[in-house]
Structures are given as structure tokens and as C-alpha cells.
Amino acid sequence: LMKVRGGLEEGLPARSMGLTNEEEKSIRSMGLLTLKPVIYAFNVDEVDFTMNRSEALEQITGYMRQIQYCDLGKDQCVLVSAKLESELAELSLVERGEYLRDLGVEFDDIELCHCTLPLLIKDQLGLSLVYTGPGVPAERTQTTKMHVLRSNEISALDFAGKLRKEIRDGFMFAEVT
């Protein structure tokens, strides 16, 4: 605790103090924001997002190296084009494809922020998603629910038991993707 206090008084983020797993576990309940991993979102124009993507990602890596307490092993980044995504959100699926083709990009090739950022956050926080429903695809039902769990804290069988005892008793398999 004194190690963390001294570092914080010097202006160091807790994640950069070289804490052992045991030390980190002992202060986790304090909810220190500077102990959390960081995701950097870089907003670029449509051209850099679509056609100059690899060059933009190289530049971003350079910027991240310049950030004082950035840990390239733990911190992550995402490339965002807020303007492009805003424009795409107003179009139908067919119009989106045409718009992107006009920019020289296929719809399947592009990683939009509203798709990648939640998955990046889920991975960075060590979470798993579990979907429960009536056994039909989620897009065909209104009763599918999503549950967020910490990875490696609960098995599929135990989760089924938390939902309903009879589900656990009759549990057959879990599909992991």
C-alpha cells in the first residue's frame, strides 16, 4: 500500500509501478482508475481510415511510444473515423456497401468502431459474453439475453445452474466461439 501511495504522490499511474500479482490483488478493491488498462482511440479522416490504414496504424504506434506511461504490451489502440461511421449509420445496408465501394473498400474488410471497440474493451477487461435464449438465432427472437462474466471465474455448467437449477441438471453442452 505504501508503494502505491508513494507512486501516486509522485504522479505515477498504478499500472506503471511494477506491482506483483499479489500487490495488485490487494489494492484492486480501491478501484484505482490508474490501475486499469488503457485503450487509445485515434480519430482519423475517411481517407486515412480506408485507403491509408496501414500508414495511419504505423503513425499511431509511433504516437503510442511517445506517451509517457503507455505500455505497448498491455495498452491497446483502435483506429476510428467518427465522421465516416456517422455517415454510414444513416444509410441502409445496401447503401453502406455502395458508399464504401466508392471509397475503394469492401464492407467486410472494414473494421468499424462500433463493432471493434466493444470487443476490444471486453478483451481488455478480461470479460466473456454468454448469450441465452430459446434456441433460435438472436436476430429471430426478442428474448435472447446477453450476460457479461469475468473470464475464468465461472464454468458454463455453473452459469447454467445460476440461471435455473433444472438447466444445470439437464445441461448437455456449451458452444464456445
XYZ file of C-alpha atoms in Angstrom, residues 75-177:
103
model
C -2.471 -0.938 -23.626
C -4.292 -1.166 -26.927
C -5.407 1.200 -29.645
C -8.181 1.412 -32.175
C -8.458 3.451 -35.347
C -11.721 5.401 -35.590
C -13.325 7.581 -38.223
C -16.233 9.155 -36.374
C -17.334 11.136 -39.433
C -17.383 8.050 -41.673
C -19.241 5.966 -39.090
C -21.763 8.757 -38.566
C -22.425 8.893 -42.296
C -22.681 5.090 -42.538
C -25.138 4.925 -39.637
C -27.657 6.949 -41.649
C -27.547 4.582 -44.639
C -29.197 1.248 -45.312
C -27.007 -1.860 -45.519
C -27.054 -1.772 -49.339
C -26.231 1.953 -49.421
C -23.358 1.397 -46.954
C -21.838 -1.169 -49.275
C -22.114 1.186 -52.256
C -20.705 4.121 -50.280
C -17.712 2.078 -49.122
C -17.115 0.657 -52.606
C -16.996 4.267 -53.878
C -14.234 4.851 -51.308
C -12.419 1.759 -52.613
C -13.189 -0.522 -49.661
C -15.315 -3.646 -49.317
C -17.818 -3.599 -46.448
C -16.454 -6.866 -44.985
C -12.866 -5.561 -44.995
C -13.535 -2.511 -42.832
C -13.377 -2.595 -39.024
C -15.910 -0.096 -37.769
C -15.506 1.256 -34.252
C -18.996 0.272 -33.095
C -18.046 -3.335 -33.883
C -14.412 -3.477 -32.755
C -14.357 -1.164 -29.731
C -16.790 -3.190 -27.562
C -14.846 -6.396 -28.317
C -11.563 -4.665 -27.535
C -12.969 -3.441 -24.207
C -14.322 -6.914 -23.417
C -10.912 -8.471 -24.052
C -9.009 -5.741 -22.214
C -11.172 -6.186 -19.099
C -10.997 -9.994 -19.283
C -14.733 -10.472 -19.766
C -16.728 -13.155 -21.542
C -20.143 -12.849 -23.153
C -22.789 -15.506 -22.728
C -25.999 -15.430 -24.741
C -29.073 -17.229 -23.504
C -32.296 -17.673 -25.373
C -34.882 -20.025 -26.770
C -32.517 -21.934 -29.068
C -33.014 -19.837 -32.180
C -30.639 -17.246 -33.670
C -30.590 -13.968 -31.710
C -31.819 -11.970 -34.709
C -35.027 -14.060 -34.806
C -36.060 -13.590 -31.183
C -36.674 -10.794 -28.701
C -35.931 -12.989 -25.683
C -32.201 -13.600 -26.192
C -30.231 -12.056 -23.322
C -26.554 -11.280 -23.031
C -24.667 -11.854 -19.775
C -21.214 -10.411 -19.081
C -18.923 -12.568 -16.929
C -15.311 -12.351 -15.817
C -13.286 -14.865 -17.803
C -12.211 -17.995 -15.896
C -14.424 -17.210 -12.864
C -17.358 -19.461 -13.678
C -17.811 -22.525 -15.847
C -20.618 -22.908 -18.366
C -22.163 -25.582 -16.142
C -22.116 -23.332 -13.054
C -23.533 -20.445 -15.065
C -26.380 -22.651 -16.283
C -27.052 -23.581 -12.648
C -27.238 -19.911 -11.653
C -29.878 -19.316 -14.312
C -32.045 -22.278 -13.361
C -31.358 -25.415 -11.366
C -33.113 -27.661 -13.888
C -30.930 -26.278 -16.681
C -27.852 -27.372 -14.762
C -29.325 -30.795 -14.078
C -30.103 -31.304 -17.772
C -27.025 -29.487 -19.111
C -25.679 -31.165 -22.243
C -23.135 -28.888 -23.939
C -21.863 -25.349 -24.349
C -20.944 -23.889 -27.693
C -17.765 -21.838 -27.314
C -16.784 -19.457 -30.096
